[in-house]
PDB file of N, CA and C in Angstrom:
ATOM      1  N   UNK A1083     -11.340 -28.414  14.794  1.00 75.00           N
ATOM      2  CA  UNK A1083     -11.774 -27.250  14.039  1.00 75.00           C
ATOM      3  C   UNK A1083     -11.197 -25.973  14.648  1.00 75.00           C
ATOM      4  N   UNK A1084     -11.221 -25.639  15.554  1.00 80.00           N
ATOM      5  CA  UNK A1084     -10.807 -24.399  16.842  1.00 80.00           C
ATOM      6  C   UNK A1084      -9.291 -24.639  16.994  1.00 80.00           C
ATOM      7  N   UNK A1085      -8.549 -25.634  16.505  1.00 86.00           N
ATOM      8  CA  UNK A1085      -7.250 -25.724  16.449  1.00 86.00           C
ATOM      9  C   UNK A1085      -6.760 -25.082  15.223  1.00 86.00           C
ATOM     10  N   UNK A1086      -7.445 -25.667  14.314  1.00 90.00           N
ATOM     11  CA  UNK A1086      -7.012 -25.461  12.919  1.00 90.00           C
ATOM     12  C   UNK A1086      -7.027 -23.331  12.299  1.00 90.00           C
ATOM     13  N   UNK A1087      -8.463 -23.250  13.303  1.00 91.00           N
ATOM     14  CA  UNK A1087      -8.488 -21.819  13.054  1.00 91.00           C
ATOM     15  C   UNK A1087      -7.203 -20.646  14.128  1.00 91.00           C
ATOM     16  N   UNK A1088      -7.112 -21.325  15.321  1.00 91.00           N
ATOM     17  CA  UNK A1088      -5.857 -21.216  16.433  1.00 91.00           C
ATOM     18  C   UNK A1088      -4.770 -21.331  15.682  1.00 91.00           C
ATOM     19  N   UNK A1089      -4.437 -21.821  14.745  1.00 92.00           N
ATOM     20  CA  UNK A1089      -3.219 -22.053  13.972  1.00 92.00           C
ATOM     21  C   UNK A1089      -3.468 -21.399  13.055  1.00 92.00           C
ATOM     22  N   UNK A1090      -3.843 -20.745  12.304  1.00 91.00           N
ATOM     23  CA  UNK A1090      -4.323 -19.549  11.022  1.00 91.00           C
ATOM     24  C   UNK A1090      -4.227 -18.345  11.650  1.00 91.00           C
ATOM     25  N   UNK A1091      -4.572 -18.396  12.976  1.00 89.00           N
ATOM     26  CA  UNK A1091      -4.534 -16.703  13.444  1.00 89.00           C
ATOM     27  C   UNK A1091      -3.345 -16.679  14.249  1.00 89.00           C
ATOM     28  N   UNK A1092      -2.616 -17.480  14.255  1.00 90.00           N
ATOM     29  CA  UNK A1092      -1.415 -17.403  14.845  1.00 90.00           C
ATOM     30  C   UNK A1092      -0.574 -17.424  14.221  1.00 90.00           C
ATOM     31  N   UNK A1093      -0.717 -17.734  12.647  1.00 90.00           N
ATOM     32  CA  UNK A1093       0.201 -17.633  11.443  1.00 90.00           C
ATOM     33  C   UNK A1093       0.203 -16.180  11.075  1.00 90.00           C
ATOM     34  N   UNK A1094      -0.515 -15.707  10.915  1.00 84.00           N
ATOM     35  CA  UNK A1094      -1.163 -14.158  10.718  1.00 84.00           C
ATOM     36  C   UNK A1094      -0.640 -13.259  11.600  1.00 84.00           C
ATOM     37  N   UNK A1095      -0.637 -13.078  12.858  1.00 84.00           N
ATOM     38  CA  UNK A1095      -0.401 -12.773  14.159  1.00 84.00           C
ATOM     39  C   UNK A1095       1.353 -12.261  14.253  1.00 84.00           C
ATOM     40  N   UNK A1096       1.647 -14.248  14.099  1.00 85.00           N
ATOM     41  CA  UNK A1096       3.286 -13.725  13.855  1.00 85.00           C
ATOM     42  C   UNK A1096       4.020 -13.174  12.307  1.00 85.00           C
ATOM     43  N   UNK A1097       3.158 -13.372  11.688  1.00 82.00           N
ATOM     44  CA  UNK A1097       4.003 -12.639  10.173  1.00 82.00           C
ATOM     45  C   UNK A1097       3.693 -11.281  10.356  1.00 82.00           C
ATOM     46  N   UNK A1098       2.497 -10.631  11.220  1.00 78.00           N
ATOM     47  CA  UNK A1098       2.393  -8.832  10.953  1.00 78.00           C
ATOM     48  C   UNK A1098       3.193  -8.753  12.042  1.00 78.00           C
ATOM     49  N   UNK A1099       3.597  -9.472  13.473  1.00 80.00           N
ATOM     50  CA  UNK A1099       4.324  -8.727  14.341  1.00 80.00           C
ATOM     51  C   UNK A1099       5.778  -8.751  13.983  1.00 80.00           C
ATOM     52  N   UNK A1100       6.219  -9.877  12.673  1.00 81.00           N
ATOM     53  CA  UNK A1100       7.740 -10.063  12.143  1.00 81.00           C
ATOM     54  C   UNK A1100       8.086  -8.591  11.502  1.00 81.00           C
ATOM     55  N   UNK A1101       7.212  -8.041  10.887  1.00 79.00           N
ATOM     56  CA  UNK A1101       7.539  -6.557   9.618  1.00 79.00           C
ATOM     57  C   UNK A1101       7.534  -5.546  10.045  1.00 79.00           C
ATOM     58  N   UNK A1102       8.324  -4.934   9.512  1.00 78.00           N
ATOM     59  CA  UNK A1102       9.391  -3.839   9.747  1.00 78.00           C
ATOM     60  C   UNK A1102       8.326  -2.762   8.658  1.00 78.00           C
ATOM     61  N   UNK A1103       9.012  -3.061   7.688  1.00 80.00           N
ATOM     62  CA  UNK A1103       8.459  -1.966   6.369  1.00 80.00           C
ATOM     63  C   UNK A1103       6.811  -2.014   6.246  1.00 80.00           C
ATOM     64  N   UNK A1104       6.216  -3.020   6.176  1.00 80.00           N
ATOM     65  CA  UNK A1104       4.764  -3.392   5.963  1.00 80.00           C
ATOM     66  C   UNK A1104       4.234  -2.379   6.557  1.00 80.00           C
ATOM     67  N   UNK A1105       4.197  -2.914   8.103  1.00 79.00           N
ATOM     68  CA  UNK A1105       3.785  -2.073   9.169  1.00 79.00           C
ATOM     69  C   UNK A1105       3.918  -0.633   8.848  1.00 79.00           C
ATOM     70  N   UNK A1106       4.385   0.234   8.406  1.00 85.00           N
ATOM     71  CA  UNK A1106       4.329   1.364   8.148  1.00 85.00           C
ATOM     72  C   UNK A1106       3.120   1.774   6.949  1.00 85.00           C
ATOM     73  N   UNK A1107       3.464   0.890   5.787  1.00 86.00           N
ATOM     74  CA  UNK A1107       2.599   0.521   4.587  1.00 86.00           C
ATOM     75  C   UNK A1107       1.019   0.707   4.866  1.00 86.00           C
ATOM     76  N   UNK A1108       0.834  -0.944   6.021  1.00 84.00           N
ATOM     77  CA  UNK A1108      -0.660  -0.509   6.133  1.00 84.00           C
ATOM     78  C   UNK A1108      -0.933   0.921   6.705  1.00 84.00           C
ATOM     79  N   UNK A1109      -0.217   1.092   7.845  1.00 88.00           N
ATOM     80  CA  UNK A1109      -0.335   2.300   8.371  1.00 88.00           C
ATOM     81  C   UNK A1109      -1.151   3.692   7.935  1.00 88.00           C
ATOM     82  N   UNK A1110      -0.020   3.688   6.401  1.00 91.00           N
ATOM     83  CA  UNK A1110      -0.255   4.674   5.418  1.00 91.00           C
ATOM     84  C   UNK A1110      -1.772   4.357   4.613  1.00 91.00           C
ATOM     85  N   UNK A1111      -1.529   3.318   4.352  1.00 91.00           N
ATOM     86  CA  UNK A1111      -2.811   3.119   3.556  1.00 91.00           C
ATOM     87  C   UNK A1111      -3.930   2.910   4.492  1.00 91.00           C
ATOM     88  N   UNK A1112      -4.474   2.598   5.510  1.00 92.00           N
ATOM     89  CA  UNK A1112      -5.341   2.750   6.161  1.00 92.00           C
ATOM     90  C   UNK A1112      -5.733   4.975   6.770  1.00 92.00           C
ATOM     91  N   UNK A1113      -4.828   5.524   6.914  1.00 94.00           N
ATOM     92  CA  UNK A1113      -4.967   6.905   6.935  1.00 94.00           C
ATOM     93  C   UNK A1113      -5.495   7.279   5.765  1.00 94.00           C
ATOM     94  N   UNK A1114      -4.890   7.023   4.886  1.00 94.00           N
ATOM     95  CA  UNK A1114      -5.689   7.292   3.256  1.00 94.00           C
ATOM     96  C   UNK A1114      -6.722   7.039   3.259  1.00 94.00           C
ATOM     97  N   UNK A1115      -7.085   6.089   3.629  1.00 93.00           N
ATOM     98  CA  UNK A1115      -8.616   5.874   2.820  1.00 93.00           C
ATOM     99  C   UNK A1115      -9.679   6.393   3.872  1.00 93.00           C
ATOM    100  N   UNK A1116      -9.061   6.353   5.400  1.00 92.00           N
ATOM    101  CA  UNK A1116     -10.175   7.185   6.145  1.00 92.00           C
ATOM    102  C   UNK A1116     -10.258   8.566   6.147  1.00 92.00           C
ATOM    103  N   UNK A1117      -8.979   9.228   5.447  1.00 92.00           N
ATOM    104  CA  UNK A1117      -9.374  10.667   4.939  1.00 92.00           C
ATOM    105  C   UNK A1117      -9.676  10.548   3.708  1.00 92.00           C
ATOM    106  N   UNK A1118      -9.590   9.707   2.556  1.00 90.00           N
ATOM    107  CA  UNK A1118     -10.394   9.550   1.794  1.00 90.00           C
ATOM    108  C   UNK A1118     -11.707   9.427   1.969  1.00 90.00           C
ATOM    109  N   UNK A1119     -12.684   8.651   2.860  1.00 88.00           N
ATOM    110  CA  UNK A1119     -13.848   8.697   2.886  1.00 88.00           C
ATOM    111  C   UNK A1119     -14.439   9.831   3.899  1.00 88.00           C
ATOM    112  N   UNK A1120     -13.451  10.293   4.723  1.00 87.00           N
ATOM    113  CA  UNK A1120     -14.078  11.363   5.610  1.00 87.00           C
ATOM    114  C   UNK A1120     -14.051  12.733   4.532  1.00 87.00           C
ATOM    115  N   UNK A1121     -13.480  13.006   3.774  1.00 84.00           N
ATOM    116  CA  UNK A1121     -13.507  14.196   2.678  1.00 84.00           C
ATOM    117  C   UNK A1121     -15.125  13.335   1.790  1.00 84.00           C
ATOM    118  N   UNK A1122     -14.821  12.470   1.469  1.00 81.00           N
ATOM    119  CA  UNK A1122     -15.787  11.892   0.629  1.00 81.00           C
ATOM    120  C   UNK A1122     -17.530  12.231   0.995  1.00 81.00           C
ATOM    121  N   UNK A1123     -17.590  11.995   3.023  1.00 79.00           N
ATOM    122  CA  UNK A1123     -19.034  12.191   3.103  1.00 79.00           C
ATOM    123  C   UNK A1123     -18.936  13.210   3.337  1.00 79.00           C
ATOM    124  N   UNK A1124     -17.940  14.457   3.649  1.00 79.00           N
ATOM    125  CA  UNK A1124     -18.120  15.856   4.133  1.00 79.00           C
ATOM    126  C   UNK A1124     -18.712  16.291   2.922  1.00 79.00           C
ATOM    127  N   UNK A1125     -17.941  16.027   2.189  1.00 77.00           N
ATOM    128  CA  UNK A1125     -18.315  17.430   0.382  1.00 77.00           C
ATOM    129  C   UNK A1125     -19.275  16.717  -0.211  1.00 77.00           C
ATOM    130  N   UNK A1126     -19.419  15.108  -0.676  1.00 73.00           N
ATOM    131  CA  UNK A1126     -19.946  14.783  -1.389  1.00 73.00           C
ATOM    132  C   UNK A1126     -21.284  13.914  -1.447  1.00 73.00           C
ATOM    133  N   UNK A1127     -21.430  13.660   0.246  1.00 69.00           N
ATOM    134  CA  UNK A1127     -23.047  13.194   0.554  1.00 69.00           C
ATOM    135  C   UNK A1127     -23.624  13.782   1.650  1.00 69.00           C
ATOM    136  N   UNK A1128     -23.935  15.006   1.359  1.00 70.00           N
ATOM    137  CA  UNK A1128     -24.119  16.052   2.486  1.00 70.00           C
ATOM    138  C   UNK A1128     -25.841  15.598   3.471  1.00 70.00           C
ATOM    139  N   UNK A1129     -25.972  14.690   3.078  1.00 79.00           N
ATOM    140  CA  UNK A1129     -27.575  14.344   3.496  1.00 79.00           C
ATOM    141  C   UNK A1129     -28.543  15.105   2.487  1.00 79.00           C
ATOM    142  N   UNK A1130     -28.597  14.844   1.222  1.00 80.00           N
ATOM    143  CA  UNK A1130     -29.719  15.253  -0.143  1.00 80.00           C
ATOM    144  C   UNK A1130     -30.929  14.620   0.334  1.00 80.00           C
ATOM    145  N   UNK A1131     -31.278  13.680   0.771  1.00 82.00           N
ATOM    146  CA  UNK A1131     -32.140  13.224   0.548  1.00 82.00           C
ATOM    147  C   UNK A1131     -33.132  13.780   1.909  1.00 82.00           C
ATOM    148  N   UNK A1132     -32.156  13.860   3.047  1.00 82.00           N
ATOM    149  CA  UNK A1132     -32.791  14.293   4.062  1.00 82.00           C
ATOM    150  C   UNK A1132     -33.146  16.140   3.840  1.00 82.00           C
ATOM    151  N   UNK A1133     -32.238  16.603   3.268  1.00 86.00           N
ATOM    152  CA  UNK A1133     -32.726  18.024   2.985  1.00 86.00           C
ATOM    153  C   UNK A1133     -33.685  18.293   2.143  1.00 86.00           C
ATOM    154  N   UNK A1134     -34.240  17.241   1.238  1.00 88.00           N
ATOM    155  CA  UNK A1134     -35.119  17.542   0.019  1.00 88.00           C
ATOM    156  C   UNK A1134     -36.451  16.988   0.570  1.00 88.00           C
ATOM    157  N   UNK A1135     -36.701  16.237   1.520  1.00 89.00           N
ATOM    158  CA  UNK A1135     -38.152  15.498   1.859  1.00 89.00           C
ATOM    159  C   UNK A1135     -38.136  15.044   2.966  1.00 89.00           C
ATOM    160  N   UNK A1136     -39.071  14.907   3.719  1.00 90.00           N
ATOM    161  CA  UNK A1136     -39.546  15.091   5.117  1.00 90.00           C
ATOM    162  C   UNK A1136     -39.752  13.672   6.044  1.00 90.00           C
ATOM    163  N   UNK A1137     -40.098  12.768   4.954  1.00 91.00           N
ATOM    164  CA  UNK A1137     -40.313  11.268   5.695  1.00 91.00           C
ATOM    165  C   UNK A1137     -39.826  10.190   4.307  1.00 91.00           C
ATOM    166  N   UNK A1138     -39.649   8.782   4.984  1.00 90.00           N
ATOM    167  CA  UNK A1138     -38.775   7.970   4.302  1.00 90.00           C
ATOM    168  C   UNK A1138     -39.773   7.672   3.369  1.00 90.00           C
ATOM    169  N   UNK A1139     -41.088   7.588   3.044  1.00 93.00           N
ATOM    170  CA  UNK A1139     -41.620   7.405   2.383  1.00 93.00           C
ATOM    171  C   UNK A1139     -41.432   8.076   1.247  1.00 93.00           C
ATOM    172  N   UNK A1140     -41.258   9.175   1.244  1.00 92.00           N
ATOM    173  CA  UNK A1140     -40.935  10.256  -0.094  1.00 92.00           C
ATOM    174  C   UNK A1140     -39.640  10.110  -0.780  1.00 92.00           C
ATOM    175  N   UNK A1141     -38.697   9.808   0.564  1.00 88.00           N
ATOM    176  CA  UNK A1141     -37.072   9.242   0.248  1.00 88.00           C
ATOM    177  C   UNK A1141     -37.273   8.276  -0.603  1.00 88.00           C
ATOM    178  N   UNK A1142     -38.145   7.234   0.015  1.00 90.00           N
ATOM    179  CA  UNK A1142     -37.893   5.715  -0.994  1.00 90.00           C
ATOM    180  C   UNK A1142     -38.625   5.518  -2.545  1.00 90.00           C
ATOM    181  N   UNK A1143     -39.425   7.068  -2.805  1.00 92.00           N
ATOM    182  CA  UNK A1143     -40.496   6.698  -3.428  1.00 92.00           C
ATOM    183  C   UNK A1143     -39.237   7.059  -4.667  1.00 92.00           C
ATOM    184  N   UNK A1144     -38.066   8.668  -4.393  1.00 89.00           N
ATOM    185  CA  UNK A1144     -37.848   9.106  -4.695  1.00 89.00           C
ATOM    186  C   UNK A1144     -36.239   8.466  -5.648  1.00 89.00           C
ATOM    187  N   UNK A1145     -36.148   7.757  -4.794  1.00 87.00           N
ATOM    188  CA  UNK A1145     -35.121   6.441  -5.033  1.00 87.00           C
ATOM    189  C   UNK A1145     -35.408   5.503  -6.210  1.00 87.00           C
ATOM    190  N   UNK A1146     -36.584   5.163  -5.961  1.00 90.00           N
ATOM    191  CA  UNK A1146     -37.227   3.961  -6.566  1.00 90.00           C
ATOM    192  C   UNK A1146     -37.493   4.877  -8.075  1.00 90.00           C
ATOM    193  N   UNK A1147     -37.863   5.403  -7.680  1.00 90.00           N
ATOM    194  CA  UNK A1147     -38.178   6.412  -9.150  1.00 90.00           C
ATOM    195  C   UNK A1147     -36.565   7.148  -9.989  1.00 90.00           C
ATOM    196  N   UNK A1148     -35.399   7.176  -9.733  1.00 87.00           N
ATOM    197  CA  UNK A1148     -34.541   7.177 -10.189  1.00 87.00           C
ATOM    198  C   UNK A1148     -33.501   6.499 -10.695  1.00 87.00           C
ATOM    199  N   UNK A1149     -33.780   4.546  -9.605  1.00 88.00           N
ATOM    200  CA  UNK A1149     -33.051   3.725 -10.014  1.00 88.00           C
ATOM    201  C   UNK A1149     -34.373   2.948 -11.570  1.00 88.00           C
ATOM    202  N   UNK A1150     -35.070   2.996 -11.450  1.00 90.00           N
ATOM    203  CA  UNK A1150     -35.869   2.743 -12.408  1.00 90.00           C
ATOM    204  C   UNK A1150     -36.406   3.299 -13.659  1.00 90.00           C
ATOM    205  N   UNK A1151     -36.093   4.755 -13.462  1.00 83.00           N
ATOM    206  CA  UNK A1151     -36.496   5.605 -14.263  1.00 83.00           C
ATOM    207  C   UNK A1151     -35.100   5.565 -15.461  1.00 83.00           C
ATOM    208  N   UNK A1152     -35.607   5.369 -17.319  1.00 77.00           N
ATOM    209  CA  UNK A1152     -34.968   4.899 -18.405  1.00 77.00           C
ATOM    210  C   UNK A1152     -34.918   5.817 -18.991  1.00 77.00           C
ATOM    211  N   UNK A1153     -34.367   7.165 -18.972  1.00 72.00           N
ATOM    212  CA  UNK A1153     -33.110   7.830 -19.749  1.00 72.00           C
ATOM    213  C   UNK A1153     -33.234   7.514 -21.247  1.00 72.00           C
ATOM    214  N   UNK A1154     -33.115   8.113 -22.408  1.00 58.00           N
ATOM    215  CA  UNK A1154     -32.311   8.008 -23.535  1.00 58.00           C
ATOM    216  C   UNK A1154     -31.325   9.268 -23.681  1.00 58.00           C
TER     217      UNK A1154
END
């Protein structure tokens, strides 16, 4: 079993240390998305829930009452 997985991560291992172009690729795309999500919690989840109510009880009541609550 510990062979079989030794041989999967060693397949893996040597195909990302073979690439040239890739390696740059993830590179890029891993910077993206952590300034994607670091812009994401700066502007867009500023802590609402902690600024609007005082203990988790009010948080969860407040939750529960919006994922449940039916709109027309």
């Amino acid at each position: 079993m510990f062979h079989n997985i030794s041989k999967i991560i060693q397949f893996y291992s040597q195909g990302f240390k073979s690439m040239t172009v890739c390696k740059t690729l993830w590179k890029v795309i891993i910077i993206k998305l952590a300034v994607m999500f670091l812009v994401l919690k700066i502007f867009f989840f500023q802590g609402y829930l902690d600024n609007k109510f005082d203990n988790d009880v009010q948080k969860y009541d407040y939750v529960i009452d919006q994922i449940t609550n039916i709109t027309n």
